[in-house]
Amino acid sequence: MRAFFQRKRRIVVVLVLLIIGATGIKAYSDKDKYFEIAKNLDIFAAFYRELNTYYVDDLPPEKLMHKGIDAILEETDPYTDFIPEENLDELKFMATGKYGGVGISVITDSVRTVITDIYEGSPMDKAGVKTGDLILSLDGKPTQDMDQDDISHMLKGVPGTTLQMVTKNPSTGVETSKTITREEINVKPVSYSGMVGNDIGYIRMTQFTENSGDAVSDAFTQLKKDHPAIRGVILDLRGNPGGLLDEAVLVANIFVDKNKVIVSTKGKVKNWDRDYKTEGNAIDAKIPLAVLTNRSSASASEIVAGAIQDLDRGVIIGQRSFGKGLVQTTRPLPYNAKLKVTTAKYYTPSGRCIQAIDYSHRNDDGEVESVPDSLRKSFSTADGRKVRDGGGIEPDDAVDPTLLSQVTVTLLRRQYIFDYATQYYYSHPKIAAAGSFSLSEDDFSDFMRYLDGRNYSYKTHTEEAMENLQATARKEKYYDAMSKEFEALQAKMKHDKKQDLLKNKTEIKHLLEEEISNRYYMQKGRIAQSLVTDNEVTEAVKVLHDPQKYQQLLH
């Protein structure tokens, strides 16, 4: 039986090769590679013809092809992908940041579907729907029977089409039927811009889609206009997965003068190799600049951060970036399908490629690994600082990531912080401005009372390690002799949930303040509130206020 399925898998892979090619393909000259391709396509054409004619059961072509394509793609990197016509909207969204829908985010489980975010100015915002509202049905279908993908699919659609929705107010229990007309939703690449303190500008980018460069340029220009005494700017690229390479060059051009190489691409098709240079004058090529990165900053984010670092134009603060140094191009396929294929690697101005995982060399089991430190090479920035390839952008000023406690993670997962924020919103007509809001001691005590009777039990990492140790001890026949010691350790480790709440009060309180601010001031309010306790932002402000330290980091 196993041999049968192995043969079937090989059949599928070969079948796909036929579809990728065209019938009657000839060998190109005498090059071995093209001869092998042509030879195997001919073999495959005959093979599939015989199989399709004589195999006892039907082999559905489309299903078979997709399985085969997936099998072939396993040999490439995760960014090379086949995109059928029905999924082209996802590709469009990645490039433009636009989609047809109603402008909300939801989370669902087997019990309820709740609105977690509403985009400002969206159809749902105009309809008066609130974050925390429950969605009971969509076009007459109960959401309780749907999974997350089904709900997302129904919320999206062609602009101008309508969606019947029944929502429930979580405070009053009142159910409301609404007819929502879908619109084109534009997820803005700049989710927030403002000031941190009196003299440091702050711009947060979420993606590099069409017109991202203009959006950052407009935000920075407005900050300079409204705050003439501005003495530094923070460009926050944390969590930004990237996007369009051209937009990354435009963003860098805001701070880097014209005719500077920002990124170079090199691939198999040499005619496509290119140096991407800044083409216009910078808005401000002198203002002190801090770029924030973390492990989720990737692709175009790393192009910007890498250029700023290699040109010694600003300091990188935070954690090492993701390490994606690969460039994708879309190629047309029959029947409106697309192939998104990695065609090149990109190189920062110093000449380094920051790709962290080597997909061209796999272990015997097919797994890939990160480039080891021993093989990473050193390069020099414009002023001679040493930087390395093969592992993302390393910060000039490293800040440890904020790690939440187990009790806090549990409160978030069970949505108790989210639900309490909803309750707070309906019992408090107004709060202070985002960034100035603070929960009182009485408020936090009320939150603890809210948790009474609710299940937020969890295991600490130490308890999990202890369970593993006990299991090993039983397996190796040591447990009986050590049982009393195990029991004594467990007694010492037993945690009191209320004491854990008090011990981690500060981080829980901050998350509550952010979620509550989101109820009153939407996404911008959440971000403004988060900046108050953001370690990387605090460090960036400190560096930008200290010219000596800023210069030390650059030399």
Coordinates of C-alpha atoms in Angstrom, one line a residue:
M1 CA 0.0 0.0 0.0
R2 CA 2.8 2.4 0.9
A3 CA 4.5 1.7 -2.4
F4 CA 1.2 2.5 -4.2
F5 CA 1.0 5.9 -2.6
Q6 CA 4.6 6.6 -3.3
R7 CA 4.1 5.8 -7.0
K8 CA 1.0 8.0 -7.0
R9 CA 2.9 10.9 -5.5
R10 CA 5.6 10.6 -8.2
I11 CA 2.8 10.5 -10.8
V12 CA 1.3 13.7 -9.5
V13 CA 4.7 15.5 -9.5
V14 CA 5.3 14.4 -13.1
L15 CA 1.8 15.4 -14.1
V16 CA 2.4 19.0 -13.0
L17 CA 5.5 19.2 -15.1
L18 CA 3.3 18.5 -18.1
I19 CA 1.0 21.3 -17.3
I20 CA 3.8 23.8 -16.7
G21 CA 5.2 23.0 -20.1
A22 CA 3.4 22.9 -23.4
T23 CA 2.8 19.9 -25.6
G24 CA 5.3 19.3 -28.3
I25 CA 8.1 21.0 -26.5
K26 CA 11.5 20.4 -28.1
A27 CA 14.9 20.2 -26.5
Y28 CA 16.6 23.6 -26.5
S29 CA 19.9 23.1 -28.4
D30 CA 22.2 20.5 -26.8
K31 CA 22.1 21.8 -23.2
D32 CA 21.7 18.9 -20.9
K33 CA 19.3 20.7 -18.6
Y34 CA 16.8 21.6 -21.4
F35 CA 17.2 18.2 -23.0
E36 CA 16.2 16.5 -19.7
I37 CA 13.2 18.8 -19.3
A38 CA 12.0 18.1 -22.8
K39 CA 12.7 14.3 -22.5
N40 CA 10.7 14.1 -19.2
L41 CA 7.8 16.1 -20.5
D42 CA 7.5 13.7 -23.4
I43 CA 7.6 10.8 -21.1
F44 CA 5.1 12.4 -18.9
A45 CA 2.7 13.2 -21.7
A46 CA 2.6 9.6 -22.7
F47 CA 2.4 8.4 -19.1
Y48 CA -0.5 10.6 -18.2
R49 CA -2.3 9.7 -21.4
E50 CA -2.1 6.0 -20.7
L51 CA -2.9 6.5 -17.0
N52 CA -6.0 8.6 -17.8
T53 CA -7.2 6.1 -20.4
Y54 CA -6.8 2.9 -18.4
Y55 CA -6.7 3.6 -14.7
V56 CA -9.8 1.9 -13.1
D57 CA -11.0 5.0 -11.2
D58 CA -11.4 8.7 -12.3
L59 CA -8.5 11.0 -11.4
P60 CA -9.9 14.5 -11.0
P61 CA -7.5 16.7 -13.0
E62 CA -7.7 19.9 -11.0
K63 CA -7.4 18.2 -7.6
L64 CA -4.5 16.2 -8.9
M65 CA -2.7 19.2 -10.4
H66 CA -3.0 21.2 -7.2
K67 CA -1.5 18.4 -5.2
G68 CA 1.3 18.0 -7.6
I69 CA 2.0 21.8 -7.6
D70 CA 2.1 21.7 -3.8
A71 CA 4.6 18.8 -4.0
I72 CA 6.9 20.7 -6.4
L73 CA 6.6 23.9 -4.2
E74 CA 7.9 21.9 -1.2
E75 CA 11.3 22.0 -3.0
T76 CA 11.3 25.8 -3.2
D77 CA 11.2 28.5 -0.6
P78 CA 7.9 29.4 1.2
Y79 CA 7.5 32.6 -0.8
T80 CA 7.2 30.9 -4.2
D81 CA 3.6 30.0 -4.6
F82 CA 0.8 29.1 -7.1
I83 CA -2.1 31.5 -7.0
P84 CA -5.3 30.3 -8.7
E85 CA -7.8 32.8 -10.1
E86 CA -10.1 32.6 -7.1
N87 CA -7.3 33.7 -4.7
L88 CA -6.1 36.7 -6.8
D89 CA -7.8 39.1 -4.4
E90 CA -5.3 38.1 -1.7
L91 CA -2.4 39.0 -4.1
K92 CA -4.0 42.3 -4.9
F93 CA -4.4 43.1 -1.2
M94 CA -0.7 42.4 -0.6
A95 CA 0.2 44.9 -3.3
T96 CA -2.4 47.6 -2.8
G97 CA -3.7 47.2 0.8
K98 CA -7.2 47.4 -0.6
Y99 CA -10.1 44.9 -0.5
G100 CA -13.8 44.8 -0.8
G101 CA -15.5 44.4 2.6
V102 CA -17.2 46.0 5.6
G103 CA -14.1 47.0 7.6
I104 CA -13.9 44.9 10.7
S105 CA -11.8 42.2 12.3
V106 CA -13.5 39.4 14.2
I107 CA -12.6 36.4 16.3
T108 CA -14.8 33.3 16.6
D109 CA -15.0 30.1 18.5
S110 CA -17.6 27.5 19.0
V111 CA -19.7 29.8 21.2
R112 CA -19.6 33.4 19.7
T113 CA -18.2 35.7 17.0
V114 CA -17.1 39.0 18.4
I115 CA -15.9 42.2 16.6
T116 CA -12.4 42.9 17.8
D117 CA -11.5 46.0 15.6
I118 CA -13.4 48.5 13.4
Y119 CA -11.6 50.5 10.7
E120 CA -12.3 54.2 11.1
G121 CA -14.6 55.4 8.3
S122 CA -15.6 51.9 7.2
P123 CA -19.2 50.8 6.5
M124 CA -19.4 49.2 9.9
D125 CA -18.1 52.3 11.6
K126 CA -20.7 54.4 9.7
A127 CA -23.4 51.9 10.7
G128 CA -22.7 52.5 14.4
V129 CA -21.4 49.1 15.2
K130 CA -19.0 48.9 18.2
T131 CA -16.0 46.9 19.0
G132 CA -17.2 44.1 21.3
D133 CA -20.5 43.6 19.6
L134 CA -21.4 40.0 18.8
I135 CA -22.4 38.9 15.3
L136 CA -25.2 36.4 15.4
S137 CA -25.8 35.8 11.7
L138 CA -24.7 36.8 8.2
D139 CA -27.2 36.7 5.4
G140 CA -29.5 34.6 7.5
K141 CA -26.8 32.0 8.4
P142 CA -25.9 31.7 12.1
T143 CA -22.3 32.4 12.8
Q144 CA -22.2 29.7 15.5
D145 CA -22.0 27.2 12.7
M146 CA -19.1 28.9 10.8
D147 CA -15.4 28.9 11.2
Q148 CA -13.1 31.9 11.0
D149 CA -12.5 31.5 7.2
D150 CA -16.2 31.2 6.4
I151 CA -17.0 34.4 8.3
S152 CA -14.1 36.3 6.7
H153 CA -15.2 35.1 3.3
M154 CA -18.8 36.4 3.9
L155 CA -17.7 39.7 5.2
K156 CA -15.6 40.4 2.1
G157 CA -17.1 40.9 -1.3
V158 CA -17.4 43.2 -4.3
P159 CA -17.9 46.9 -3.3
G160 CA -21.5 47.9 -3.7
T161 CA -22.9 44.6 -2.7
T162 CA -24.9 44.2 0.5
L163 CA -24.6 42.0 3.6
Q164 CA -27.5 41.3 6.0
M165 CA -26.2 41.2 9.6
V166 CA -27.7 40.6 13.0
T167 CA -25.6 42.0 15.9
K168 CA -26.0 41.9 19.6
N169 CA -25.0 44.5 22.1
P170 CA -22.9 42.7 24.8
S171 CA -24.1 45.1 27.5
T172 CA -27.9 45.4 26.9
G173 CA -28.4 42.2 25.0
V174 CA -30.4 44.0 22.3
E175 CA -30.2 42.5 18.9
T176 CA -30.1 44.7 15.8
S177 CA -30.6 43.8 12.1
K178 CA -28.5 45.8 9.7
T179 CA -27.9 46.0 6.0
I180 CA -24.3 46.9 5.3
T181 CA -23.1 47.9 1.9
R182 CA -19.6 46.8 1.2
E183 CA -17.0 49.3 0.1
E184 CA -13.4 49.3 -0.9
I185 CA -11.4 49.2 2.3
N186 CA -8.0 50.8 2.2
V187 CA -5.7 49.5 5.0
K188 CA -3.4 52.5 5.4
P189 CA 0.3 51.7 5.5
V190 CA 0.8 54.4 8.2
S191 CA -1.4 53.3 11.0
Y192 CA -0.3 56.1 13.4
S193 CA 1.8 59.3 13.4
G194 CA 2.2 61.7 16.2
M195 CA 4.6 63.1 18.8
V196 CA 6.3 61.3 21.7
G197 CA 6.8 64.0 24.2
N198 CA 7.3 67.5 22.8
D199 CA 10.1 67.1 20.3
I200 CA 10.3 63.5 18.9
G201 CA 8.1 62.5 16.0
Y202 CA 6.8 59.0 15.6
I203 CA 5.5 57.1 12.5
R204 CA 4.3 53.5 12.5
M205 CA 4.2 51.6 9.3
T206 CA 2.3 48.3 9.0
Q207 CA 3.0 47.3 5.4
F208 CA 4.7 48.4 2.1
T209 CA 1.8 48.6 -0.3
E210 CA 1.1 51.1 -3.1
N211 CA 1.7 54.7 -2.2
S212 CA 3.4 53.8 1.1
G213 CA 6.2 56.2 0.3
D214 CA 3.7 59.1 -0.2
A215 CA 1.9 58.1 3.1
V216 CA 5.1 58.3 5.2
S217 CA 6.2 61.4 3.4
D218 CA 2.9 63.1 4.1
A219 CA 3.0 62.1 7.8
F220 CA 6.6 63.3 8.3
T221 CA 5.9 66.6 6.5
Q222 CA 2.9 67.2 8.6
L223 CA 4.8 66.5 11.8
K224 CA 7.5 69.0 10.8
K225 CA 4.9 71.6 9.9
D226 CA 2.9 71.2 13.2
H227 CA 6.0 70.9 15.4
P228 CA 8.8 73.2 14.2
A229 CA 10.9 72.3 17.2
I230 CA 11.0 68.6 16.3
R231 CA 14.5 67.2 16.9
G232 CA 14.3 63.6 15.9
V233 CA 12.0 61.0 14.4
I234 CA 11.2 57.3 15.1
L235 CA 10.2 55.1 12.2
D236 CA 8.5 52.0 13.6
L237 CA 8.8 49.0 11.4
R238 CA 8.1 46.4 14.1
G239 CA 5.8 43.7 12.9
N240 CA 5.9 45.0 9.4
P241 CA 6.1 42.0 7.0
G242 CA 7.2 44.1 4.0
G243 CA 5.7 44.4 0.5
L244 CA 6.7 46.3 -2.5
L245 CA 10.5 46.9 -3.1
D246 CA 9.9 50.2 -5.0
E247 CA 8.0 51.6 -2.0
A248 CA 10.8 50.7 0.3
V249 CA 13.2 52.8 -1.8
L250 CA 10.7 55.7 -1.7
V251 CA 10.5 55.5 2.1
A252 CA 14.3 55.5 2.4
N253 CA 14.4 58.5 0.1
I254 CA 12.5 60.6 2.7
F255 CA 15.6 60.6 4.8
V256 CA 18.4 59.8 2.3
D257 CA 19.3 62.3 -0.5
K258 CA 19.1 61.5 -4.2
N259 CA 21.4 59.2 -6.2
K260 CA 22.2 56.8 -3.3
V261 CA 21.9 53.1 -3.8
I262 CA 19.3 51.7 -1.4
V263 CA 19.2 48.1 -2.6
S264 CA 20.5 45.9 -5.4
T265 CA 18.9 42.8 -6.8
K266 CA 20.7 39.8 -8.4
G267 CA 19.2 36.7 -9.8
K268 CA 19.3 34.0 -12.5
V269 CA 18.0 36.4 -15.2
K270 CA 20.9 38.8 -15.4
N271 CA 19.0 41.3 -17.4
W272 CA 16.8 41.8 -14.4
D273 CA 19.7 42.7 -12.1
R274 CA 19.3 46.3 -10.9
D275 CA 20.5 48.9 -8.5
Y276 CA 17.7 50.9 -7.0
K277 CA 18.7 54.5 -6.2
T278 CA 17.0 57.4 -4.6
E279 CA 15.7 59.7 -7.3
G280 CA 14.6 62.8 -5.4
N281 CA 15.8 65.1 -2.7
A282 CA 15.2 64.0 0.8
I283 CA 12.6 65.8 2.9
D284 CA 15.2 65.9 5.7
A285 CA 18.6 64.2 5.3
K286 CA 19.9 65.5 8.6
I287 CA 17.3 65.0 11.3
P288 CA 18.3 62.3 13.8
L289 CA 16.5 59.1 12.9
A290 CA 15.8 55.9 14.9
V291 CA 14.3 52.8 13.1
L292 CA 12.6 50.2 15.3
T293 CA 12.8 46.5 14.2
N294 CA 11.9 43.2 15.7
R295 CA 11.8 39.5 14.6
S296 CA 8.7 40.2 12.6
S297 CA 10.2 43.1 10.5
A298 CA 10.8 41.5 7.1
S299 CA 11.5 42.1 3.4
A300 CA 10.9 45.7 2.5
S301 CA 11.2 46.7 6.2
E302 CA 14.7 45.2 6.1
I303 CA 15.5 47.0 2.9
V304 CA 14.8 50.3 4.6
A305 CA 16.5 49.4 7.9
G306 CA 19.5 48.0 6.1
A307 CA 19.9 51.1 3.9
I308 CA 19.6 53.4 6.9
Q309 CA 22.2 51.4 8.7
D310 CA 24.6 50.9 5.9
L311 CA 24.6 54.5 4.9
D312 CA 25.0 55.5 8.6
R313 CA 21.9 57.7 8.2
G314 CA 20.3 56.6 11.5
V315 CA 20.3 54.0 14.3
I316 CA 18.5 50.7 14.4
I317 CA 16.9 49.9 17.8
G318 CA 15.1 46.8 19.0
Q319 CA 15.7 43.2 18.0
R320 CA 17.2 41.5 15.0
S321 CA 14.9 41.5 12.0
F322 CA 13.4 38.4 10.4
G323 CA 16.0 37.9 7.6
K324 CA 14.2 37.8 4.3
G325 CA 16.5 38.7 1.5
L326 CA 14.5 37.3 -1.4
V327 CA 12.6 39.1 -4.1
Q328 CA 9.5 37.7 -5.7
T329 CA 8.0 38.4 -9.1
T330 CA 4.5 37.3 -10.4
R331 CA 4.3 35.5 -13.7
P332 CA 1.1 34.9 -15.7
L333 CA -0.3 31.4 -16.1
P334 CA -3.2 30.1 -18.1
Y335 CA -6.8 30.7 -16.9
N336 CA -5.8 33.9 -15.0
A337 CA -3.7 32.0 -12.5
K338 CA -0.4 33.4 -11.3
L339 CA 3.0 32.1 -10.2
K340 CA 4.7 34.1 -7.5
V341 CA 8.3 33.1 -7.8
T342 CA 11.5 34.1 -6.1
T343 CA 13.7 35.5 -8.9
A344 CA 16.5 37.3 -7.0
K345 CA 18.2 38.1 -3.8
Y346 CA 18.5 41.6 -2.6
Y347 CA 21.6 43.3 -1.3
T348 CA 21.9 46.3 1.0
P349 CA 24.3 49.2 0.1
S350 CA 27.2 47.6 1.8
G351 CA 26.8 44.5 -0.4
R352 CA 25.3 42.1 2.1
C353 CA 22.4 39.8 1.7
I354 CA 20.5 39.4 4.9
Q355 CA 18.7 36.2 4.0
A356 CA 18.7 34.1 7.2
I357 CA 17.6 30.7 5.9
D358 CA 19.4 28.9 3.1
Y359 CA 16.7 27.2 1.0
S360 CA 19.1 26.0 -1.7
H361 CA 20.7 23.5 0.7
R362 CA 18.5 21.0 2.5
N363 CA 19.3 18.3 5.0
D364 CA 18.7 14.6 4.1
D365 CA 15.3 14.9 5.7
G366 CA 14.4 17.9 3.5
E367 CA 14.6 20.5 6.3
V368 CA 16.4 23.8 5.9
E369 CA 18.5 25.6 8.4
S370 CA 19.6 29.2 9.3
V371 CA 22.9 30.4 8.1
P372 CA 25.3 29.6 11.0
D373 CA 27.2 32.4 12.6
S374 CA 30.5 30.9 11.5
L375 CA 29.6 31.4 7.8
R376 CA 28.3 35.0 8.1
K377 CA 30.5 37.5 6.5
S378 CA 31.4 41.0 7.5
F379 CA 30.8 44.2 5.5
S380 CA 31.4 47.8 6.1
T381 CA 29.0 50.7 6.3
A382 CA 29.7 54.1 4.7
D383 CA 31.7 55.2 7.8
G384 CA 33.4 51.9 8.3
R385 CA 31.2 50.2 10.9
K386 CA 31.1 46.4 10.7
V387 CA 27.8 44.7 9.7
R388 CA 27.1 41.1 8.8
D389 CA 25.1 39.2 6.3
G390 CA 23.0 36.1 6.6
G391 CA 20.9 36.9 9.6
G392 CA 18.6 39.9 9.2
I393 CA 19.4 43.4 10.3
E394 CA 21.1 43.4 13.7
P395 CA 20.2 46.5 15.8
D396 CA 22.8 49.1 16.7
D397 CA 21.1 49.4 20.1
A398 CA 19.6 46.1 21.2
V399 CA 16.5 46.1 23.5
D400 CA 15.2 42.8 24.9
P401 CA 11.7 42.0 23.7
T402 CA 8.9 42.3 26.3
L403 CA 7.8 38.9 27.4
L404 CA 4.4 38.5 29.1
S405 CA 3.8 36.4 32.2
Q406 CA 1.8 33.2 31.9
V407 CA -1.2 34.7 33.8
T408 CA -1.3 37.6 31.4
V409 CA -1.1 35.3 28.3
T410 CA -4.0 33.3 29.8
L411 CA -6.1 36.4 30.4
L412 CA -5.5 37.5 26.8
R413 CA -6.3 34.0 25.3
R414 CA -9.5 33.7 27.2
Q415 CA -10.4 37.3 26.2
Y416 CA -11.0 38.4 29.7
I417 CA -9.0 41.6 29.1
F418 CA -11.0 42.2 25.9
D419 CA -14.4 41.5 27.6
Y420 CA -13.6 43.7 30.6
A421 CA -12.7 46.6 28.3
T422 CA -16.1 46.2 26.7
Q423 CA -17.8 46.2 30.1
Y424 CA -15.8 49.3 31.1
Y425 CA -16.8 51.2 28.0
Y426 CA -20.5 50.8 28.6
S427 CA -20.2 51.9 32.3
H428 CA -17.9 54.9 31.6
P429 CA -19.3 57.6 29.2
K430 CA -15.8 59.0 28.6
I431 CA -12.1 58.7 29.5
A432 CA -9.0 60.8 29.3
A433 CA -7.3 61.2 25.9
A434 CA -5.4 58.2 24.6
G435 CA -1.8 58.4 26.0
S436 CA -3.1 60.1 29.1
F437 CA -5.6 57.5 30.3
S438 CA -4.8 55.5 33.4
L439 CA -6.8 52.9 35.4
S440 CA -7.2 53.7 39.0
E441 CA -6.5 51.3 41.9
D442 CA -10.3 50.9 42.3
D443 CA -10.6 50.0 38.6
F444 CA -8.0 47.3 38.9
S445 CA -9.7 45.9 42.0
D446 CA -12.9 45.9 40.0
F447 CA -11.1 43.8 37.3
M448 CA -10.0 41.3 39.9
R449 CA -13.6 41.0 41.1
Y450 CA -14.6 40.5 37.5
L451 CA -12.3 37.5 37.3
D452 CA -13.9 35.9 40.4
G453 CA -15.5 32.6 39.3
R454 CA -13.9 32.7 35.9
N455 CA -11.4 30.1 34.8
Y456 CA -8.0 31.4 34.1
S457 CA -6.0 28.5 35.5
Y458 CA -2.7 27.8 33.8
K459 CA 0.6 26.0 34.2
T460 CA 3.8 27.9 34.7
H461 CA 6.8 26.9 32.6
T462 CA 8.4 25.5 35.8
E463 CA 5.3 23.3 36.4
E464 CA 5.4 22.0 32.9
A465 CA 9.1 21.2 33.3
M466 CA 8.3 19.4 36.6
E467 CA 5.7 17.3 34.9
N468 CA 8.2 16.3 32.2
L469 CA 10.7 15.4 34.8
Q470 CA 8.2 13.3 36.7
A471 CA 7.2 11.5 33.5
T472 CA 10.9 10.7 32.8
A473 CA 11.5 9.6 36.3
R474 CA 8.5 7.1 36.1
K475 CA 9.8 5.8 32.8
E476 CA 13.3 5.2 34.2
K477 CA 11.9 3.7 37.5
Y478 CA 13.3 6.5 39.7
Y479 CA 10.0 8.1 40.7
D480 CA 9.1 5.9 43.8
A481 CA 12.4 6.7 45.4
M482 CA 12.0 10.5 44.8
S483 CA 8.2 10.9 45.2
K484 CA 8.5 12.8 48.5
E485 CA 10.9 15.3 47.0
F486 CA 8.7 15.7 44.0
E487 CA 5.7 16.4 46.3
A488 CA 7.6 18.9 48.3
L489 CA 8.8 20.8 45.2
Q490 CA 5.2 20.9 43.8
A491 CA 3.9 22.3 47.1
K492 CA 6.5 25.1 46.9
M493 CA 5.7 25.8 43.3
K494 CA 1.9 25.9 43.7
H495 CA 0.9 29.3 42.6
D496 CA -1.9 31.5 43.9
K497 CA -3.8 33.0 41.0
K498 CA -4.7 36.2 42.8
Q499 CA -1.1 36.7 43.9
D500 CA 0.0 36.2 40.3
L501 CA -2.4 39.0 39.3
L502 CA -0.9 41.3 41.8
K503 CA 2.6 40.3 41.0
N504 CA 2.0 41.1 37.3
K505 CA -0.3 44.0 37.9
T506 CA 1.7 46.5 35.9
E507 CA 1.7 44.6 32.6
I508 CA -2.0 43.6 33.0
K509 CA -3.0 47.2 33.8
H510 CA -1.2 48.5 30.7
L511 CA -2.9 46.0 28.4
L512 CA -6.3 46.9 29.9
E513 CA -5.5 50.6 29.3
E514 CA -4.7 49.9 25.7
E515 CA -7.8 47.8 25.1
I516 CA -10.0 50.3 26.8
S517 CA -8.5 53.2 24.7
N518 CA -9.3 51.2 21.6
R519 CA -13.0 51.3 22.6
Y520 CA -13.1 55.1 22.7
Y521 CA -10.5 56.1 20.1
M522 CA -10.2 53.0 17.9
Q523 CA -6.8 51.7 16.6
K524 CA -5.1 55.1 16.9
G525 CA -6.1 55.3 20.5
R526 CA -4.7 51.8 21.2
I527 CA -1.3 52.8 19.6
A528 CA -1.1 56.1 21.4
Q529 CA -1.7 54.4 24.7
S530 CA 0.8 51.7 24.0
L531 CA 3.6 54.2 23.4
V532 CA 3.5 55.3 27.1
T533 CA 5.0 52.0 28.2
D534 CA 6.9 50.9 25.1
N535 CA 10.5 49.9 26.0
E536 CA 11.9 50.3 22.4
V537 CA 10.2 53.7 22.0
T538 CA 11.5 54.9 25.4
E539 CA 15.0 53.8 24.4
A540 CA 14.7 55.6 21.0
V541 CA 13.6 58.8 22.6
K542 CA 16.5 58.6 25.1
V543 CA 19.0 58.1 22.2
L544 CA 17.6 60.9 20.1
H545 CA 17.8 63.2 23.1
D546 CA 21.4 62.3 23.6
P547 CA 23.5 63.5 20.6
Q548 CA 26.7 62.0 22.0
K549 CA 25.2 58.5 22.4
Y550 CA 23.5 58.8 18.9
Q551 CA 26.9 59.6 17.3
Q552 CA 28.6 56.8 19.3
L553 CA 26.1 54.3 17.9
L554 CA 26.9 55.5 14.3
H555 CA 30.7 55.2 14.6

